[in-house]
PDB file of C-alpha atoms and ligand atoms in Angstrom:
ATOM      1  CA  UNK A1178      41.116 245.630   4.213  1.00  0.00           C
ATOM      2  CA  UNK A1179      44.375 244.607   5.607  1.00  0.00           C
ATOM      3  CA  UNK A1180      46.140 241.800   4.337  1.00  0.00           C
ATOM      4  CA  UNK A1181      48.314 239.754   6.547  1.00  0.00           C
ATOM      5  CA  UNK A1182      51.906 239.687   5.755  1.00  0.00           C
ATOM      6  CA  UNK A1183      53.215 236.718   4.083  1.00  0.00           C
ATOM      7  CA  UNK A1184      56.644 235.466   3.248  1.00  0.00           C
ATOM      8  CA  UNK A1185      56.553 234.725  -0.398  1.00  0.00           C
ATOM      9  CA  UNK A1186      59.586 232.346  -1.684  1.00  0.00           C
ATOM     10  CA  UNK A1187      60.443 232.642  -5.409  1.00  0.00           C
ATOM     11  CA  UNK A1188      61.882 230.960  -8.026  1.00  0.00           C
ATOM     12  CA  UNK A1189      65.338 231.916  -7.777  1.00  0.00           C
ATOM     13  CA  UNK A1190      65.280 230.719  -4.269  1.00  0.00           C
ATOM     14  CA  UNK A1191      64.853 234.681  -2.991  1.00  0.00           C
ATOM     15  CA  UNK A1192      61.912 235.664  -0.894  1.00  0.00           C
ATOM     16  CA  UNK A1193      59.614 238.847  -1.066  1.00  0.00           C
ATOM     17  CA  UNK A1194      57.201 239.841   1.463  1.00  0.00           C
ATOM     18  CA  UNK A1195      53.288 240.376   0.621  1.00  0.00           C
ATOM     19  CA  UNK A1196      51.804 242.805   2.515  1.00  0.00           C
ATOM     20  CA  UNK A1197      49.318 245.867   2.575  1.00  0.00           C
ATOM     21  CA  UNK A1198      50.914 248.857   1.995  1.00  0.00           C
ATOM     22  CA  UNK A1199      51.352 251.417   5.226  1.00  0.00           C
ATOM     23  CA  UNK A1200      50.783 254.789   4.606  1.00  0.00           C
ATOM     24  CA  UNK A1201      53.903 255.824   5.572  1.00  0.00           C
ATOM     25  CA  UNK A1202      55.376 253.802   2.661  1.00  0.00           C
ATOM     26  CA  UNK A1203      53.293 256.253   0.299  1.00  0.00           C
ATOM     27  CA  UNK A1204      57.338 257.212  -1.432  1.00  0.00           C
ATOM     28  CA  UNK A1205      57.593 253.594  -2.179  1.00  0.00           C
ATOM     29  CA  UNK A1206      54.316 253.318  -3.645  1.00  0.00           C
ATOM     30  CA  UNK A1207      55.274 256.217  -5.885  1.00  0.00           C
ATOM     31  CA  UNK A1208      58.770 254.968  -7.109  1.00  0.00           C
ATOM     32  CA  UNK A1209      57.073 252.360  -8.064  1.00  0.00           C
ATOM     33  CA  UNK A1210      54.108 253.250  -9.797  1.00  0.00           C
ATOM     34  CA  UNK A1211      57.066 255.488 -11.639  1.00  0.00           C
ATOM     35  CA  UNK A1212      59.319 252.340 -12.255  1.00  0.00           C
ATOM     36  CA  UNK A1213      56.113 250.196 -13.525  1.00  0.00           C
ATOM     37  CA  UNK A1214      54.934 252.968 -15.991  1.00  0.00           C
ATOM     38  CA  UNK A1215      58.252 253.966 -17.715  1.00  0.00           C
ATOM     39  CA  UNK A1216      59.138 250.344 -18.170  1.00  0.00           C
ATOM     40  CA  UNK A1217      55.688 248.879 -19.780  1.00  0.00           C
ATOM     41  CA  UNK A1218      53.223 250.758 -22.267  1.00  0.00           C
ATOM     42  CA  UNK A1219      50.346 248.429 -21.175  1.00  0.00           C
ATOM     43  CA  UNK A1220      49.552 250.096 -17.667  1.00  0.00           C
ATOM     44  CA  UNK A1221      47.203 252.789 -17.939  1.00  0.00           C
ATOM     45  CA  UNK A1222      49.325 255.229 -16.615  1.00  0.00           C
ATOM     46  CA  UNK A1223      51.790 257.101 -18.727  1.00  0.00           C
ATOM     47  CA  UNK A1224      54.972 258.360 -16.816  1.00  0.00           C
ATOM     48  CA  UNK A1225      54.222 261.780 -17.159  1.00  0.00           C
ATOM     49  CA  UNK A1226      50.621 260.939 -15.687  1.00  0.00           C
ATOM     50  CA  UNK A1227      52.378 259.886 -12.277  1.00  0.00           C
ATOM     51  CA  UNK A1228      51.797 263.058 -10.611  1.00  0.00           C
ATOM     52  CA  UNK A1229      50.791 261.583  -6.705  1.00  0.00           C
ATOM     53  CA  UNK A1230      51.902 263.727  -3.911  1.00  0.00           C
ATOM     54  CA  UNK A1231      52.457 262.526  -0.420  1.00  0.00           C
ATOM     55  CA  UNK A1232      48.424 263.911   0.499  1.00  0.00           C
ATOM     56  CA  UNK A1233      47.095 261.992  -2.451  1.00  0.00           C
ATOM     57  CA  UNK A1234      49.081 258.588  -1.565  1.00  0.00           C
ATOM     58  CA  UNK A1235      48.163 258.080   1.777  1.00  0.00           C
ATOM     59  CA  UNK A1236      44.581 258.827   0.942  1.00  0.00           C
ATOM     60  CA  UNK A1237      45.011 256.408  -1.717  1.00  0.00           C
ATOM     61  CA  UNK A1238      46.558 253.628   0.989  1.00  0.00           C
ATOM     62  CA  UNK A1239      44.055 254.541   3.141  1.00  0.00           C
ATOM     63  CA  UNK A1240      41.679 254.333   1.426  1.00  0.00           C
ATOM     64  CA  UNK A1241      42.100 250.273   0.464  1.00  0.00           C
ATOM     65  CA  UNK A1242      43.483 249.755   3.947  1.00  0.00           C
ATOM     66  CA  UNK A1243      40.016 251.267   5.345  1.00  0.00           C
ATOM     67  CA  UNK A1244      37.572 249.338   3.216  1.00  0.00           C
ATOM     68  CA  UNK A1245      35.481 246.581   3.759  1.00  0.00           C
ATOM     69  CA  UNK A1246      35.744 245.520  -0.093  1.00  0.00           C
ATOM     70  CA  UNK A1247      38.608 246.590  -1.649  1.00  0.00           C
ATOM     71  CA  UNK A1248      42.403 245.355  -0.745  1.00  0.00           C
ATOM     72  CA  UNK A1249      45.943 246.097  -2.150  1.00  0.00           C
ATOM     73  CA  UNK A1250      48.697 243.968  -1.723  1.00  0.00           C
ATOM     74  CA  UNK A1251      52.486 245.402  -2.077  1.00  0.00           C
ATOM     75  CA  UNK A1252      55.724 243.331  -2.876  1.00  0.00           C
ATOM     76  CA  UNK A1253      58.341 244.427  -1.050  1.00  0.00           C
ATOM     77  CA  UNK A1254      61.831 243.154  -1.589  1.00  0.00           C
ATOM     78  CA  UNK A1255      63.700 244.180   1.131  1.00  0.00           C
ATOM     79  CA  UNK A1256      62.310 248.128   1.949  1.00  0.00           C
ATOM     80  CA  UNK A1257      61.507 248.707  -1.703  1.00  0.00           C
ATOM     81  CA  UNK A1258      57.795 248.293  -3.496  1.00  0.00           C
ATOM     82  CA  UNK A1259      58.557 246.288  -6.161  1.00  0.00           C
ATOM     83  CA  UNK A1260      55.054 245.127  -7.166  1.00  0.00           C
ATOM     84  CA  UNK A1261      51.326 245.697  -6.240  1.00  0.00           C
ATOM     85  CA  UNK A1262      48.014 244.559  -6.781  1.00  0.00           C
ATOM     86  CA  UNK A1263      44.168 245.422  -5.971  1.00  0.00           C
ATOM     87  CA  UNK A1264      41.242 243.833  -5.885  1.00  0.00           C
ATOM     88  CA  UNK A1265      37.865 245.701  -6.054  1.00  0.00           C
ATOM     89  CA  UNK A1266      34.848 244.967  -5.320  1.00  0.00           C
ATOM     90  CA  UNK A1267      31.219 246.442  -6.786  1.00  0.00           C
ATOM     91  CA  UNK A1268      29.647 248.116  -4.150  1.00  0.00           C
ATOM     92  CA  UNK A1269      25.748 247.170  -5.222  1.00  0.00           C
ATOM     93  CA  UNK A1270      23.991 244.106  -4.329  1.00  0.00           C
ATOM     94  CA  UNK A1271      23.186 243.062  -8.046  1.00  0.00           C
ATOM     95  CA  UNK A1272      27.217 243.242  -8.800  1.00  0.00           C
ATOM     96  CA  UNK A1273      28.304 242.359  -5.602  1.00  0.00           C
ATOM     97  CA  UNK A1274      29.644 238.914  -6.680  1.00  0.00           C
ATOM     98  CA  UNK A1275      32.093 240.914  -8.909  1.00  0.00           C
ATOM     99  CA  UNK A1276      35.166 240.937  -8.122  1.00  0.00           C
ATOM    100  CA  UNK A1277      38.225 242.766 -10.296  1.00  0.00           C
ATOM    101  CA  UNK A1278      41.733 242.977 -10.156  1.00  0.00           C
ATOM    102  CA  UNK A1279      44.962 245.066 -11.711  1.00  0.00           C
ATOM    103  CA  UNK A1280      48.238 243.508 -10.943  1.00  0.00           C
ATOM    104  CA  UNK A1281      52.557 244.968 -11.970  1.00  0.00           C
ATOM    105  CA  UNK A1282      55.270 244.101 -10.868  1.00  0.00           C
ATOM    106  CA  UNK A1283      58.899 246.599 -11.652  1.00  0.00           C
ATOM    107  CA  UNK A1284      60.906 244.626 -14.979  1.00  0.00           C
ATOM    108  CA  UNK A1285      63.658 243.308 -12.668  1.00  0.00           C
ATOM    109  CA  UNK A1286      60.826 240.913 -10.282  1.00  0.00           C
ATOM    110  CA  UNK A1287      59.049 239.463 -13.807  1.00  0.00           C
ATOM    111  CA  UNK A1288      59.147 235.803 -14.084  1.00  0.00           C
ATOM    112  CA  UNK A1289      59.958 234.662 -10.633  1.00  0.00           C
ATOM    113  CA  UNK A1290      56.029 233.367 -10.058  1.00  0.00           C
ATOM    114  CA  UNK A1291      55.065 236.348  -8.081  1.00  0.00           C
ATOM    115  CA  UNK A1292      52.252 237.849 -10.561  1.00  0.00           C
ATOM    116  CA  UNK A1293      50.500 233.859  -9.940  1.00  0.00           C
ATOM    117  CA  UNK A1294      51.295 234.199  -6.405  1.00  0.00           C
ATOM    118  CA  UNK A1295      49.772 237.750  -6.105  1.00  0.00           C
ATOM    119  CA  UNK A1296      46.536 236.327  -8.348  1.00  0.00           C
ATOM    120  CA  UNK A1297      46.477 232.982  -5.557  1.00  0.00           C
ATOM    121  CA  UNK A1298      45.768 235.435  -2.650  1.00  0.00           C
ATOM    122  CA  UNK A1299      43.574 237.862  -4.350  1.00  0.00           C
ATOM    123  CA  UNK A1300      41.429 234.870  -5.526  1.00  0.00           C
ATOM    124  CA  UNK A1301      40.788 233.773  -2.049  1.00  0.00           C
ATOM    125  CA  UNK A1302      40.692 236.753  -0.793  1.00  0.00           C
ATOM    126  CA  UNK A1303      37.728 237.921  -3.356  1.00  0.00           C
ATOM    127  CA  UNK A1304      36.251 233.922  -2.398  1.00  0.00           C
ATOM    128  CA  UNK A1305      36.319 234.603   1.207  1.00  0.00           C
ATOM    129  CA  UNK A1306      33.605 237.398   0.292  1.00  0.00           C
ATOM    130  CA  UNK A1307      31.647 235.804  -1.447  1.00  0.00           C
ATOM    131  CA  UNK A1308      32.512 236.824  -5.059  1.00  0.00           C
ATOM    132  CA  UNK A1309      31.580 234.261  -7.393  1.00  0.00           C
ATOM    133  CA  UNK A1310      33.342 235.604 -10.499  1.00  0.00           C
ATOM    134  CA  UNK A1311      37.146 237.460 -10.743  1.00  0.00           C
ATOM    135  CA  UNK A1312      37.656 240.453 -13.797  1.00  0.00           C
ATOM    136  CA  UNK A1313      40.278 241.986 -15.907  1.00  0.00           C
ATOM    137  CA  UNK A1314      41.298 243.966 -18.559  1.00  0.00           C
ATOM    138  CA  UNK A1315      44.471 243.436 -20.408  1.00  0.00           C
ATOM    139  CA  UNK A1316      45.968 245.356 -23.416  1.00  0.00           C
ATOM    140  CA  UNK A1317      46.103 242.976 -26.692  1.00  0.00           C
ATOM    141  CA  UNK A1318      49.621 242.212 -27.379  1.00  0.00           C
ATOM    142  CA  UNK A1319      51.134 242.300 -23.794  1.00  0.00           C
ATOM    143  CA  UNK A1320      51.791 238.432 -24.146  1.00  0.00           C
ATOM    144  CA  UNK A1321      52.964 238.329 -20.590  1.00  0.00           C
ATOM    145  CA  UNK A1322      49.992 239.451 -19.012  1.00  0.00           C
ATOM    146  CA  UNK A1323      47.982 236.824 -21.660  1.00  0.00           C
ATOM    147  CA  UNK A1324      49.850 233.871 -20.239  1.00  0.00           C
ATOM    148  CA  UNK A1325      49.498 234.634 -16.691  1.00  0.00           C
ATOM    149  CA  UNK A1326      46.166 235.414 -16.774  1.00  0.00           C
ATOM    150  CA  UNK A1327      45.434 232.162 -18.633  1.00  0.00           C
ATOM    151  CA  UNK A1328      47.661 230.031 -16.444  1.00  0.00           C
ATOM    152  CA  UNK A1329      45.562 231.172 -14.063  1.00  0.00           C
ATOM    153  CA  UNK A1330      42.180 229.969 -14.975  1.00  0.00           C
ATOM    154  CA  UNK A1331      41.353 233.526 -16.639  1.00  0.00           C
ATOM    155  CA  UNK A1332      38.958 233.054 -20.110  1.00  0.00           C
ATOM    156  CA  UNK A1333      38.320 235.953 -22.883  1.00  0.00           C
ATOM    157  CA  UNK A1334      35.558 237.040 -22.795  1.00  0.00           C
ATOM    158  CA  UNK A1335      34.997 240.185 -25.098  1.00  0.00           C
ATOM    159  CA  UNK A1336      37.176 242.923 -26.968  1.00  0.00           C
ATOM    160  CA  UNK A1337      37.095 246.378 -26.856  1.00  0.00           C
ATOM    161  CA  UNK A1338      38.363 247.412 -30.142  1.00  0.00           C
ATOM    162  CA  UNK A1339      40.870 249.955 -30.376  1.00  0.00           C
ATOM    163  CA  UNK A1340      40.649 250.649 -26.440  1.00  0.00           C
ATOM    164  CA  UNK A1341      44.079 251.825 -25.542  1.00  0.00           C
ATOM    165  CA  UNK A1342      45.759 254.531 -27.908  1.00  0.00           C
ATOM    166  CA  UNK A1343      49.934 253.687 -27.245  1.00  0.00           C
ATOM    167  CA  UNK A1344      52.224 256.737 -27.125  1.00  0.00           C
ATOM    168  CA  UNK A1345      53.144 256.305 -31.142  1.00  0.00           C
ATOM    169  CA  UNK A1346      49.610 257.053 -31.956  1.00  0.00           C
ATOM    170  CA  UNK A1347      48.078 253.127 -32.780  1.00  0.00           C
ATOM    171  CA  UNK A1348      45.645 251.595 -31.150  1.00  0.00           C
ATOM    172  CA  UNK A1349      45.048 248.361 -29.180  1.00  0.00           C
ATOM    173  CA  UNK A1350      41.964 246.258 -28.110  1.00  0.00           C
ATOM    174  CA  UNK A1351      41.142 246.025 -24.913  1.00  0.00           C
ATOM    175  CA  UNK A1352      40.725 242.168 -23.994  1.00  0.00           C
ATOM    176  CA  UNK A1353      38.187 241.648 -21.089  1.00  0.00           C
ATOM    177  CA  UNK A1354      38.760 238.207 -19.106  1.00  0.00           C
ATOM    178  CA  UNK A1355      36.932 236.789 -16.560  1.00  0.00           C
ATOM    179  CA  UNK A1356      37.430 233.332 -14.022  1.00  0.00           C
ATOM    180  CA  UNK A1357      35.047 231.704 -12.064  1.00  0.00           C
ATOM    181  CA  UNK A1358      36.079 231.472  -8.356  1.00  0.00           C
TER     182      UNK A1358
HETATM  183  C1  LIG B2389      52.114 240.548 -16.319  1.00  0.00           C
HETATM  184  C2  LIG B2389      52.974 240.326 -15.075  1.00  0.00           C
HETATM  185  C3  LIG B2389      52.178 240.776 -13.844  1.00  0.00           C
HETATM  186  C4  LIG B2389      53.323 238.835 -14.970  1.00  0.00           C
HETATM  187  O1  LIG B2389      53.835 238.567 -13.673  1.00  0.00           O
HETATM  188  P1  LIG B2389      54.993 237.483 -13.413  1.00  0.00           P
HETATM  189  O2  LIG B2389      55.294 237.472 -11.963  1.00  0.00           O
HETATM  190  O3  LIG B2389      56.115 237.754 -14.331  1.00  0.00           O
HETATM  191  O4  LIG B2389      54.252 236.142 -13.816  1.00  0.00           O
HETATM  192  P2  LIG B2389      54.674 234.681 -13.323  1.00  0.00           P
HETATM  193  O5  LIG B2389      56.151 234.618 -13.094  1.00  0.00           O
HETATM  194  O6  LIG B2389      53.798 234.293 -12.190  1.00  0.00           O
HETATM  195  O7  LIG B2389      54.321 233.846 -14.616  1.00  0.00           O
HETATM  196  C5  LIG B2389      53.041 233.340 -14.830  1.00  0.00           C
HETATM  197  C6  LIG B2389      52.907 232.766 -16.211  1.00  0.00           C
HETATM  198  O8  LIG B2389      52.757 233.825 -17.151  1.00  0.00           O
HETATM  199  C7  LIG B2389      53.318 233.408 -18.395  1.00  0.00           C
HETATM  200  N1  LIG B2389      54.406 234.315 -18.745  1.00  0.00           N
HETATM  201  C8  LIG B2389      54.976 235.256 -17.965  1.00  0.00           C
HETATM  202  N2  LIG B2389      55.957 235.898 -18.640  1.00  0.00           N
HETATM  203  C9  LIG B2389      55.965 235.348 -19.864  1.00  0.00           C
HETATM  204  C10 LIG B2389      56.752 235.560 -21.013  1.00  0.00           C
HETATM  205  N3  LIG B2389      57.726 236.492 -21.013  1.00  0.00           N
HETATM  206  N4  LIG B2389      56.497 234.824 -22.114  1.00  0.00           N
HETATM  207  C11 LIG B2389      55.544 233.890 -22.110  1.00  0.00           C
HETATM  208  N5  LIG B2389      54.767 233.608 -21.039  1.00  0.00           N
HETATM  209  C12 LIG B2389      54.984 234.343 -19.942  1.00  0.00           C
HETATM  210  C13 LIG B2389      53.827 231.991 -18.187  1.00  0.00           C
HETATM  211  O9  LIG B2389      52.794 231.087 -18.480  1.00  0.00           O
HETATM  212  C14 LIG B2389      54.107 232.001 -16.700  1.00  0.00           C
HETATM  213  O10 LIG B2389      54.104 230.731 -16.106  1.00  0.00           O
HETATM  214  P3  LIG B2389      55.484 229.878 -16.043  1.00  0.00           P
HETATM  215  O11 LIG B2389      56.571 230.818 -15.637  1.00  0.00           O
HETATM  216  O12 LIG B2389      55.192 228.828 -15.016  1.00  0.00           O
HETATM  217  O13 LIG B2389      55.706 229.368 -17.421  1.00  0.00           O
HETATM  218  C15 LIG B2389      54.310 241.127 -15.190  1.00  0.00           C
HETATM  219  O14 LIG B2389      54.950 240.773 -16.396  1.00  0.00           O
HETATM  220  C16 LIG B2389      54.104 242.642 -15.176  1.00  0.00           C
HETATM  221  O15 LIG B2389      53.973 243.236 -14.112  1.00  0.00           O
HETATM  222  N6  LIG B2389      54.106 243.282 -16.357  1.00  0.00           N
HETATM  223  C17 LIG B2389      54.015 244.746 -16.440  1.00  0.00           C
HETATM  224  C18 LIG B2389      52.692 245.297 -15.963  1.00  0.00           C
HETATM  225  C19 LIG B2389      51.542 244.616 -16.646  1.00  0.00           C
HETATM  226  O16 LIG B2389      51.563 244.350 -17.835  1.00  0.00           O
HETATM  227  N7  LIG B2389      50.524 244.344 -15.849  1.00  0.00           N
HETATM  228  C20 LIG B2389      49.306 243.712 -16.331  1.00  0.00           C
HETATM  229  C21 LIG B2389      48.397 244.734 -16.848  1.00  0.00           C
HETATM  230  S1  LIG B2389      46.896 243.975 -17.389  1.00  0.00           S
END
């Protein structure tokens, strides 16, 4: 699905740009994929596991760009990729009011409102159709993720225990959310 640029303005009184990636942009996506995962332990992706080439990307953007279900929005501050989002939805009828989401943004765009922003359009865009309830997983003790989820109308709703291992070799739950749309 494509979304529909938007102009986004932000705290500081900049503005970013919402938009679904192009394939073309598959280097931008990269960099920053590669900024997002040396900067934060709590994406699933550890640096070294950021291994996309240019064939991979742009069947990765084309593949949410194609789909009926699925959509990924990209921040872009001026030509960079500075933060990106998707929203998936289950394919079957029985889960088909499911809808999930993974949101980052690079350490230099946090607190400026765009992760609530980024969670607005996703939740209409999941309304739109037809999803009835919005998903996530967060890893316990990444506090910012915890406080935008919950400004956001997101609820706990179970724990994984020990579902991440983090690169010194403990362990984290895995805290599933879930909001009503
Ligand atoms: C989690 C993340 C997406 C938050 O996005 P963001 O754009 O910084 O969030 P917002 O500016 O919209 O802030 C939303 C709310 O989250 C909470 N919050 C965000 N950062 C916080 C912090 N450092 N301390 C406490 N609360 C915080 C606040 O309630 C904030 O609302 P407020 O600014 O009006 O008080 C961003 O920090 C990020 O990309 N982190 C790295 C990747 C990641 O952890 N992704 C989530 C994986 S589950």
């Amino acid at each position: 699905m494509i979304y529909k640029p938007k102009k986004i303005l932000l705290r500081n009184g900049r503005t970013v740009i919402f938009k679904s990636p192009s394939p073309d942009d598959w280097q931008k996506l990269i960099d920053y994929v590669k900024c997002v995962a040396s900067e934060t332990p709590y994406i699933l992706r550890t640096p070294e596991e950021c291994k996309d080439t240019e064939e991979s990307e742009r069947a990765f953007i084309n593949g949410y760009n194609d789909s009926e279900l699925n959509c990924m929005i990209s921040v872009y501050d001026g030509d960079k990729i500075v933060g990106n989002c998707n929203l998936t939805i289950k394919n079957r009828i029985k889960v088909r009011h499911r809808a999930e989401l993974a949101i980052g943004l690079c350490k230099s765009h946090y607190r400026l409102g765009i992760g609530t922003a980024l969670i607005t359009e996703l939740s209409i865009i999941a309304r739109n159709l037809g999803c009835t309830q919005f998903e996530l997983i967060y890893v316990d003790g990444n506090y910012r993720a915890k406080g935008l989820y919950e400004k956001c109308g997101f609820a706990p709703v179970a724990r994984i225990p020990n579902g991440t291992k983090m690169s010194d070799g403990s362990f984290a739950d895995e805290i599933y959310m879930v909001k009503k749309l």
